[in-house]
Tab-separated table of C-alpha atoms and ligand atoms in Angstrom:
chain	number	residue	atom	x	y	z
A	1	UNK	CA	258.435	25.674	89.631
A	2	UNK	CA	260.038	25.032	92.982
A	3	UNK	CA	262.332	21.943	92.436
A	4	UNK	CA	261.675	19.366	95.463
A	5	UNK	CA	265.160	17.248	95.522
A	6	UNK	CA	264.623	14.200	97.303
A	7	UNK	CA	267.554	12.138	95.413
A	8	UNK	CA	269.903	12.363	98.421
A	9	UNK	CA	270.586	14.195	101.460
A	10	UNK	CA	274.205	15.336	100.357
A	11	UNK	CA	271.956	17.763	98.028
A	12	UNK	CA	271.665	20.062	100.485
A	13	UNK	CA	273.019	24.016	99.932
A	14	UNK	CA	274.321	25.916	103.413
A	15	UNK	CA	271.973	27.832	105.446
A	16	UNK	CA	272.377	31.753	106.183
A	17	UNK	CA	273.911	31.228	109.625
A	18	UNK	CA	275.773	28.602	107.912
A	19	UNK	CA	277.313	30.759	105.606
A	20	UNK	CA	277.885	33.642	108.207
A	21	UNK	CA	279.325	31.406	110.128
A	22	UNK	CA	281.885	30.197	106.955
A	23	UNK	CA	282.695	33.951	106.123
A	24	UNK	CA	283.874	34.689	109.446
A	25	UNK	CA	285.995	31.755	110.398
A	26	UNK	CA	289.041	32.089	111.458
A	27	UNK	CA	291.543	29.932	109.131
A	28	UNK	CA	295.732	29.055	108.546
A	29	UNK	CA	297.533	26.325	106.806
A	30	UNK	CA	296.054	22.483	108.279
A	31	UNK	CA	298.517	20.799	106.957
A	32	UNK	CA	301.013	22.496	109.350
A	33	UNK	CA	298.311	22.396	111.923
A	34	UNK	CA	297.448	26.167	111.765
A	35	UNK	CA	293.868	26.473	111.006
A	36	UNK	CA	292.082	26.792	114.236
A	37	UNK	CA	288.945	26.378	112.874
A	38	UNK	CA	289.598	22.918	111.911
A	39	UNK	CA	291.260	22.358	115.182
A	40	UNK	CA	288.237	23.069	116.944
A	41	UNK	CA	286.087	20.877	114.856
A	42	UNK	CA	288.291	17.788	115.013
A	43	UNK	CA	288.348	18.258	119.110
A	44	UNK	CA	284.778	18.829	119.528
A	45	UNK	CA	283.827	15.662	117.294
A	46	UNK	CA	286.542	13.739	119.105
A	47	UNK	CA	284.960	14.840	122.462
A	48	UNK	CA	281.612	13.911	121.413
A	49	UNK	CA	282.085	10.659	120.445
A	50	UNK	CA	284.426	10.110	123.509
A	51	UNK	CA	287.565	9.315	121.645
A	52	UNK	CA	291.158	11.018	121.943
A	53	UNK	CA	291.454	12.550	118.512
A	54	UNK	CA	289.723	13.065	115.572
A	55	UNK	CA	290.832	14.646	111.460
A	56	UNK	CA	289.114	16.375	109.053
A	57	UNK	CA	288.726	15.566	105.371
A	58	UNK	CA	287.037	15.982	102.072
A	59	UNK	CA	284.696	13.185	102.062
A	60	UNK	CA	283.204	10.388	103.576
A	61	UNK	CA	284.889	8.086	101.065
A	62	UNK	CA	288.236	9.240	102.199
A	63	UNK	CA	287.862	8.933	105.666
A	64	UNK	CA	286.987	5.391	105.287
A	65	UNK	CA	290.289	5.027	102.668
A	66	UNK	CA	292.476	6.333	105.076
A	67	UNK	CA	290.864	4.722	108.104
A	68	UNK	CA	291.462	1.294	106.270
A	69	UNK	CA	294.941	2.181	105.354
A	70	UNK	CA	295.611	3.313	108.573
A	71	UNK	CA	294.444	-0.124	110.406
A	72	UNK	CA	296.042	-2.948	108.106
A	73	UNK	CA	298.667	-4.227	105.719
A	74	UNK	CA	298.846	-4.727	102.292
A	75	UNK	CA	297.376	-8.698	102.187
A	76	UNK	CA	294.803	-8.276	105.184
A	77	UNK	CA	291.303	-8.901	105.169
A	78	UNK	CA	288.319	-7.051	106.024
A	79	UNK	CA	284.761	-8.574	107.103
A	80	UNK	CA	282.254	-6.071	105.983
A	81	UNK	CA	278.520	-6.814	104.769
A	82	UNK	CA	277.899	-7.539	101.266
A	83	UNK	CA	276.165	-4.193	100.235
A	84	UNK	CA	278.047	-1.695	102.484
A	85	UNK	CA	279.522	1.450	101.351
A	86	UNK	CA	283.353	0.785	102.175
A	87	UNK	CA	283.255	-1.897	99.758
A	88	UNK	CA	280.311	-1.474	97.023
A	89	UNK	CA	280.188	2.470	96.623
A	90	UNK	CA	283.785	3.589	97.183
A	91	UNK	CA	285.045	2.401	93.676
A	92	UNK	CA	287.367	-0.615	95.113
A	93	UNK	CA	289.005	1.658	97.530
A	94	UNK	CA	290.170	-1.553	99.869
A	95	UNK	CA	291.767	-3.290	96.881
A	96	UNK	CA	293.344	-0.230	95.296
A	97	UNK	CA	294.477	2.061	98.151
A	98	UNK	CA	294.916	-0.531	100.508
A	99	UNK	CA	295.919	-3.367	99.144
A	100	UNK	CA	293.061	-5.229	101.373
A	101	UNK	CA	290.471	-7.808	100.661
A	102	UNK	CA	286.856	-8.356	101.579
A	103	UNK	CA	284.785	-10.649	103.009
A	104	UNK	CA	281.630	-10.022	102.807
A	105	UNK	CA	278.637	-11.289	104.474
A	106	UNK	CA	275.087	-10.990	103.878
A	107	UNK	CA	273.312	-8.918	106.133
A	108	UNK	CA	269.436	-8.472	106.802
A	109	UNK	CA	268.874	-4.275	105.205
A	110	UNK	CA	272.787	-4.038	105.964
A	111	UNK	CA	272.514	-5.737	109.653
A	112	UNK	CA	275.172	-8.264	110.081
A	113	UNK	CA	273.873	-10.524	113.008
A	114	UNK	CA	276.882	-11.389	115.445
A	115	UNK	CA	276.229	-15.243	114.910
A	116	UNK	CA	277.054	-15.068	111.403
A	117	UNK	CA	280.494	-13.809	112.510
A	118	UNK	CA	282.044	-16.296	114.580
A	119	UNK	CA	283.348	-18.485	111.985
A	120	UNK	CA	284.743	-16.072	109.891
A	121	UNK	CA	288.392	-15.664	111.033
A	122	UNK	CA	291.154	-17.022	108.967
A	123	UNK	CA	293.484	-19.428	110.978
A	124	UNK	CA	296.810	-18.661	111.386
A	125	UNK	CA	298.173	-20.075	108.263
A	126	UNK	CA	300.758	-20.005	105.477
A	127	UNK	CA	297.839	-20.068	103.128
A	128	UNK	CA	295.528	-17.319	104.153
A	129	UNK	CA	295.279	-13.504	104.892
A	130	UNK	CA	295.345	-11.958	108.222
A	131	UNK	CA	291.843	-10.982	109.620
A	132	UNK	CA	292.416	-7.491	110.563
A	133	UNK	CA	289.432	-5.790	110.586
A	134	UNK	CA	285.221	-5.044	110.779
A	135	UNK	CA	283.315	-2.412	109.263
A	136	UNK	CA	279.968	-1.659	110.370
A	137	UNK	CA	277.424	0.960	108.670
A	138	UNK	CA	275.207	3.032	110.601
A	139	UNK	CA	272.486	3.687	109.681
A	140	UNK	CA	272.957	1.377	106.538
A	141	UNK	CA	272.281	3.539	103.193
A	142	UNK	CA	271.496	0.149	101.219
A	143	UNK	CA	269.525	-1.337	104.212
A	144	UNK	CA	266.788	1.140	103.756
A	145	UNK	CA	268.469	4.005	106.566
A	146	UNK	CA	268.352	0.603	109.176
A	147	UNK	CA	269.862	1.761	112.337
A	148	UNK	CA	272.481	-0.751	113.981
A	149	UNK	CA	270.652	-2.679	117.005
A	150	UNK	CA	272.853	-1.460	120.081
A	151	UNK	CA	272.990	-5.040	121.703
A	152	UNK	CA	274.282	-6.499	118.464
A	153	UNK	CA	276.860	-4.408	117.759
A	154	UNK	CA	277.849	-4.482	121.487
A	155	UNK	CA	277.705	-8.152	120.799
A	156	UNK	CA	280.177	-7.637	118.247
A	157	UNK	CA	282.950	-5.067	119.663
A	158	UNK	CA	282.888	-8.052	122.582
A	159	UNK	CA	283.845	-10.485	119.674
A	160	UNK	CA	286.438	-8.396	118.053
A	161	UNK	CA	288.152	-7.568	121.369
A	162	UNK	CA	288.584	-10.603	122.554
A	163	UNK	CA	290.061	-11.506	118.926
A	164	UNK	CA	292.438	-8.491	118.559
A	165	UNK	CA	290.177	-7.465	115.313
A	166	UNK	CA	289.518	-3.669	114.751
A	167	UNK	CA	286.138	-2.242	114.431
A	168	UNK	CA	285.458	0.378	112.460
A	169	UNK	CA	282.343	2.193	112.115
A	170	UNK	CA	281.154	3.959	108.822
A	171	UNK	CA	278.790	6.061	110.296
A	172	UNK	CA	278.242	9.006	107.617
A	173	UNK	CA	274.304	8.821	109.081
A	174	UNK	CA	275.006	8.062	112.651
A	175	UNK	CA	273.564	11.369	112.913
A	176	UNK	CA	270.235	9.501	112.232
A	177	UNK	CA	271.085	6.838	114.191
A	178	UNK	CA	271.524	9.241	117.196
A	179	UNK	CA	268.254	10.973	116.751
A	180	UNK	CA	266.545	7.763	116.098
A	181	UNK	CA	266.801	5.845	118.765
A	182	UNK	CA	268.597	8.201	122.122
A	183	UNK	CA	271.660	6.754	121.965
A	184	UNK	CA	274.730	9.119	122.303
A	185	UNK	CA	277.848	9.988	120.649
A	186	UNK	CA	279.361	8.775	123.250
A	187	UNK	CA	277.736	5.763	123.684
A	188	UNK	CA	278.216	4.456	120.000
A	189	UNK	CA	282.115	5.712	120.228
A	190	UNK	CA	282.814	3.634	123.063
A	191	UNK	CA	281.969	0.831	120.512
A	192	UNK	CA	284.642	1.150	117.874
A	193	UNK	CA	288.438	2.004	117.655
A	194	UNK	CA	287.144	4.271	114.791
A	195	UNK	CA	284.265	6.366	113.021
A	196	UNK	CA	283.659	7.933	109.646
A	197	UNK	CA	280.947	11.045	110.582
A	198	UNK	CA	279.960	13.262	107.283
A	199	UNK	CA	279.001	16.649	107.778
A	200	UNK	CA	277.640	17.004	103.987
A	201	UNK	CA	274.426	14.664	104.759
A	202	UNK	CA	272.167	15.318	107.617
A	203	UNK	CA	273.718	17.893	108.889
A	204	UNK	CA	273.818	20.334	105.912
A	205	UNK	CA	277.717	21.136	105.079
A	206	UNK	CA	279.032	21.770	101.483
A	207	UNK	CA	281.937	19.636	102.454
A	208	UNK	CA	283.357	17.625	104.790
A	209	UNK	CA	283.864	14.380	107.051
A	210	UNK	CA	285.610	13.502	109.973
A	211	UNK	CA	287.710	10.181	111.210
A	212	UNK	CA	287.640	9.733	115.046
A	213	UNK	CA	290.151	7.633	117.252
A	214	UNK	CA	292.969	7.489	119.439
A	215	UNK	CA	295.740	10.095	119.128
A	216	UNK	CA	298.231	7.441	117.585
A	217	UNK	CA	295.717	5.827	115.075
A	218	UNK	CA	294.910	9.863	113.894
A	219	UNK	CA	298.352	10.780	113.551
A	220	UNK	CA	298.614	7.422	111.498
A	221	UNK	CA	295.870	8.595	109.596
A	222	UNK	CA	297.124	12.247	109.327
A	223	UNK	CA	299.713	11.179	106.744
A	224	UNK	CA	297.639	8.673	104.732
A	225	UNK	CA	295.051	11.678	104.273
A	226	UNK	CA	298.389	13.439	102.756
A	227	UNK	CA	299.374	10.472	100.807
A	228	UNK	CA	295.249	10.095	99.351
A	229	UNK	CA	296.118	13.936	98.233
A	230	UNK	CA	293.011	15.111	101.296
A	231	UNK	CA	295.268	17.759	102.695
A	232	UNK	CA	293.523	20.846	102.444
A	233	UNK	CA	294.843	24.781	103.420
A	234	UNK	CA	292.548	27.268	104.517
A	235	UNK	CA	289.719	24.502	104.902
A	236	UNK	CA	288.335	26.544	108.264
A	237	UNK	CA	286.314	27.830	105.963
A	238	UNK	CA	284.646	24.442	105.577
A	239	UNK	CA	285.528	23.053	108.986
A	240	UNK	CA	283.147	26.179	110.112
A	241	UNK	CA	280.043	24.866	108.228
A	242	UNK	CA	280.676	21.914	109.130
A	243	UNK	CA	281.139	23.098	113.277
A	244	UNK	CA	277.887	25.056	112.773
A	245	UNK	CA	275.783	21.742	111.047
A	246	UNK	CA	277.247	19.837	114.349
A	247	UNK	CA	276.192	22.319	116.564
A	248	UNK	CA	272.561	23.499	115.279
A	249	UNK	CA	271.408	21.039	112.712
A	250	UNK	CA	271.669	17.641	114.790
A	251	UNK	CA	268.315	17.811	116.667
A	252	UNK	CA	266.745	18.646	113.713
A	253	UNK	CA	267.164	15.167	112.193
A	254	UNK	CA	263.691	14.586	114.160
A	255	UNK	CA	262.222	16.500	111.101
A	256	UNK	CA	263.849	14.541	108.470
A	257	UNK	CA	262.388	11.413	110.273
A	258	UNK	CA	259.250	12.517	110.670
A	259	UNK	CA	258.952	13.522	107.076
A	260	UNK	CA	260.205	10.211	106.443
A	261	UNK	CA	257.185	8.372	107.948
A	262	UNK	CA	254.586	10.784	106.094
A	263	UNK	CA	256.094	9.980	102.764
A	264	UNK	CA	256.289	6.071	103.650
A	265	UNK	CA	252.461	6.453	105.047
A	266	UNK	CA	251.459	7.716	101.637
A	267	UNK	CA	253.265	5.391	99.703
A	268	UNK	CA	253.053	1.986	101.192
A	269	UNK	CA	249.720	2.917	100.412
A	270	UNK	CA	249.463	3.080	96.682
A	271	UNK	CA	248.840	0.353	94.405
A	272	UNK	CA	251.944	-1.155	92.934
A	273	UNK	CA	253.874	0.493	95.592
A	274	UNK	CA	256.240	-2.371	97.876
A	275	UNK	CA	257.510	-0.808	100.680
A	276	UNK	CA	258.094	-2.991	103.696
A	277	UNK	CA	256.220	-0.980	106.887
A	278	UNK	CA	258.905	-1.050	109.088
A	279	UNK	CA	261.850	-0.792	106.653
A	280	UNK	CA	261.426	3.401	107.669
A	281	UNK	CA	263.372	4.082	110.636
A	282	UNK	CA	265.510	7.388	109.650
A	283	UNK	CA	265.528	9.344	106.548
A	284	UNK	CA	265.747	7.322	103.570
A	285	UNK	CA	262.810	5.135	102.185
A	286	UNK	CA	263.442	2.561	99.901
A	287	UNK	CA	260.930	0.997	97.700
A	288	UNK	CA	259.967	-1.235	94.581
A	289	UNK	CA	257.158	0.042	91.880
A	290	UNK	CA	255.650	-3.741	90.262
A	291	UNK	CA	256.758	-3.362	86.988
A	292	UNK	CA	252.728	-4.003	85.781
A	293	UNK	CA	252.186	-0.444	87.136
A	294	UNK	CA	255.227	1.045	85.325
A	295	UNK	CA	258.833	1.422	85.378
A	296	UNK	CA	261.026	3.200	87.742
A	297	UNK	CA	262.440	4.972	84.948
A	298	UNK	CA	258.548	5.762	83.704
A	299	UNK	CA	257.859	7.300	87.526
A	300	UNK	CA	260.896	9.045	87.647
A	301	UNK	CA	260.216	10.519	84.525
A	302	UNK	CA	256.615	11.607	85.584
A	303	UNK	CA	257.979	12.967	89.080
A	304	UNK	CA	260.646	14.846	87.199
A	305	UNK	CA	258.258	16.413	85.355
A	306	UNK	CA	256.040	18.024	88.588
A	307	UNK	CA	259.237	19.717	90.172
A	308	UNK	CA	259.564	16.410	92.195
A	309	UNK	CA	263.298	14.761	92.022
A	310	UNK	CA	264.144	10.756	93.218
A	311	UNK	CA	266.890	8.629	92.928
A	312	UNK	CA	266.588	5.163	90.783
A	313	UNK	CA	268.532	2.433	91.675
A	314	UNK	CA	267.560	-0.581	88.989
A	315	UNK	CA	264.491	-1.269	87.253
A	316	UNK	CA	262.074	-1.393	89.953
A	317	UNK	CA	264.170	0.227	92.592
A	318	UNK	CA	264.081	3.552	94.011
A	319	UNK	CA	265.000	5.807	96.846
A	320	UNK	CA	263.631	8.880	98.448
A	321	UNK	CA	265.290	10.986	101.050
A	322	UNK	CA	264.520	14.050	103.193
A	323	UNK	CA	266.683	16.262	104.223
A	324	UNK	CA	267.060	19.651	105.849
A	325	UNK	CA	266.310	21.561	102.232
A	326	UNK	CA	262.683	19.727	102.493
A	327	UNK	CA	259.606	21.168	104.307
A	328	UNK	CA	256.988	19.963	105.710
A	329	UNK	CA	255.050	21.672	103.195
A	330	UNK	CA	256.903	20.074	100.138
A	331	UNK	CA	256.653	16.942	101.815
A	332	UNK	CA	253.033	17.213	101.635
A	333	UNK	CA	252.832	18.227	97.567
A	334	UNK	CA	255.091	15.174	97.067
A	335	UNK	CA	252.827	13.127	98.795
A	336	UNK	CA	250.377	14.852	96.976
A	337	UNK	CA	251.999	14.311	93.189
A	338	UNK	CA	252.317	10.730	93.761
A	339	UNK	CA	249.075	10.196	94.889
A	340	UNK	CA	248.136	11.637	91.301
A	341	UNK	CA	250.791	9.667	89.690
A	342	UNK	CA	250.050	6.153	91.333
A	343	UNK	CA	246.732	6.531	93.541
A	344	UNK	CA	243.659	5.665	91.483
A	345	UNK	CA	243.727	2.839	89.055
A	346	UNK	CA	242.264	5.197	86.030
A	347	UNK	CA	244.890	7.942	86.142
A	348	UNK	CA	247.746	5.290	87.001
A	349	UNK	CA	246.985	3.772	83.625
A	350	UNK	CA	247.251	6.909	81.912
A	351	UNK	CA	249.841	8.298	83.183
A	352	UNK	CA	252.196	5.700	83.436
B	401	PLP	C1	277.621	9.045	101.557
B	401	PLP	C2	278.214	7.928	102.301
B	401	PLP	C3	279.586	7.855	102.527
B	401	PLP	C4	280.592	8.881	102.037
B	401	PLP	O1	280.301	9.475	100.867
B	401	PLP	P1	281.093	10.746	100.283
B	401	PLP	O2	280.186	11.148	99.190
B	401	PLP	O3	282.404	10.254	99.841
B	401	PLP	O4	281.216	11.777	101.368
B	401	PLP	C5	280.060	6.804	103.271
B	401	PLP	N1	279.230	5.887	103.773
B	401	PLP	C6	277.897	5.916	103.580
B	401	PLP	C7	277.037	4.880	104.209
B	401	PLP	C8	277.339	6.932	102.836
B	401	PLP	O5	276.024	6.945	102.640
């Protein structure tokens, strides 16, 4: 049986071209600034989002890290949303690496309105930390795959300018953000003094994520990726995949979306299933199963079981993703196997 993985999009294994395209990249020592496969990564993702410079490294988690590092002082504070990545799913990396704290603020599925910002700078003050910094997320993993309204974070780099705060975007999906709604590179670059972009989600890599920002702020960064232990040798080899996702597998993310709204179509549709209608607007699709239909653990279980793989988050919580390793075809038995798992009242009460 054919395994259908929709747990994550990271899950994803190189394409053909992909790996033809590792195999014959050209590679030297990066951290002396030799591998000119990397090179041309980190200036064609700086170009594309319009910013001076940009640096390759292992993860999405450690371009975030260093990006931190690199913009504050031990005793500053950041202003993040409540269930953002930087500060929920990167094990305390503000606190540990940077010596930084967070304030966090709740945001509707991840969306920090710019209202609920204005307050939130500490007064110069023997007493309090230094404001230093906001992170954005886009699109928010948490907030269903939401995609950052434009005018609000415009809204916001106006705010943080005229403040002397730094805004920094995690945007390991703005991939999806791109695709969803026509906005550029570019256009969301010109936003922020820095962005996280992953190569290992949408866009298919084994490895690999990139910080983006002005030539001092990288070279800052440069040595906190040596100091976090992220500088890599022959990495072309990775920097390659990742060139080719960037290159070919961008567009694509139309697919993923569309897939998206056929699995949300299917399930907003079956009893006990609560997923809001417009919470789909990329890839991911978050939803609740009432607990008087079954447990998440229960339907997980029963998916598992027919080839079909999701990710539980809680109880009743659960997330489904698609992803370049998903067809349209698979997306259609999916559909298909929870139809039989949760459609009609009689099997539902057998099954689960
Ligand atoms: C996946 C992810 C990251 C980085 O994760 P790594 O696994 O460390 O590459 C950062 N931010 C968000 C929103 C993510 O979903």
């Amino acid at each position: 049986m054919a395994i259908i993985d929709l747990r994550s999009d990271t899950v994803t294994r190189p394409t053909l071209a992909m790996r033809e395209a590792m195999a014959g990249a050209e590679v030297g020592d990066d951290v002396f600034g030799e591998d000119p496969s990397i090179r041309r990564l980190e200036e064609e993702t700086a170009a594309l989002f319009g910013h001076e410079s940009a640096l390759f490294a292992p993860s999405g988690t450690m371009t975030n890290q260093i990006a931190i590092k690199a913009h504050t002082q031990p005793g500053d504070e950041m202003i993040c949303e409540e269930t953002c990545h930087v500060y929920t799913w990167e094990a305390g990396g503000p606190a540990v690496l940077s010596g930084v704290t967070c304030r966090t603020i709740p945001g509707d599925r991840g969306v920090i309105e710019p209202g609920q910002l204005l307050d939130k700078i500490r007064p110069i003050n023997d007493h309090f930390t230094r404001t230093r910094l906001v992170a954005l997320e886009n699109t928010h993993n948490r907030g269903g795959g939401r995609v950052y309204p434009l005018d609000y974070i415009k809204a916001i780099r106006e705010w943080t300018r005229t403040n002397s705060l730094i805004l920094h975007c995690d945007g390991a999906r703005i991939w999806n953000a791109m695709i969803a709604t026509g906005t550029s590179a570019a256009e969301y670059g010109a936003q922020f003094d820095s962005l996280s972009v992953c190569f290992s989600k949408g866009l298919g890599a084994p490895v690999g994520s990139a910080i983006v920002g002005s030539r001092d702020f990288i070279k800052r960064c440069r040595k906190v990726r040596k100091l976090f232990g992220g500088g890599m040798r022959q990495a072309g080899f990775l920097a390659a995949a990742a060139l080719h996702g960037l290159r070919h597998h961008v567009d694509r993310l139309a697919e993923d979306h569309a897939h998206a709204q056929v699995l949300a179509k299917t399930l907003r549709q079956l009893p006990g299933v609560r997923l809001d209608p417009d919470s789909v607007e990329t890839n991911l699709i978050w939803f609740r199963l009432d607990p008087t239909v079954g447990s998440a653990n229960q339907l997980v279980a029963h998916l598992k079981e027919r080839g079909i793989l999701v990710h539980q988050s809680g109880p009743e919580l659960m997330r489904v993703c698609t992803h370049l390793d998903v067809s349209a075809k698979q997306i259609d038995q999916a559909c298909s196997v929870f139809e039989e798992l949760l459609g009609s009242r009689a099997s539902r009460n057998t099954i689960l």
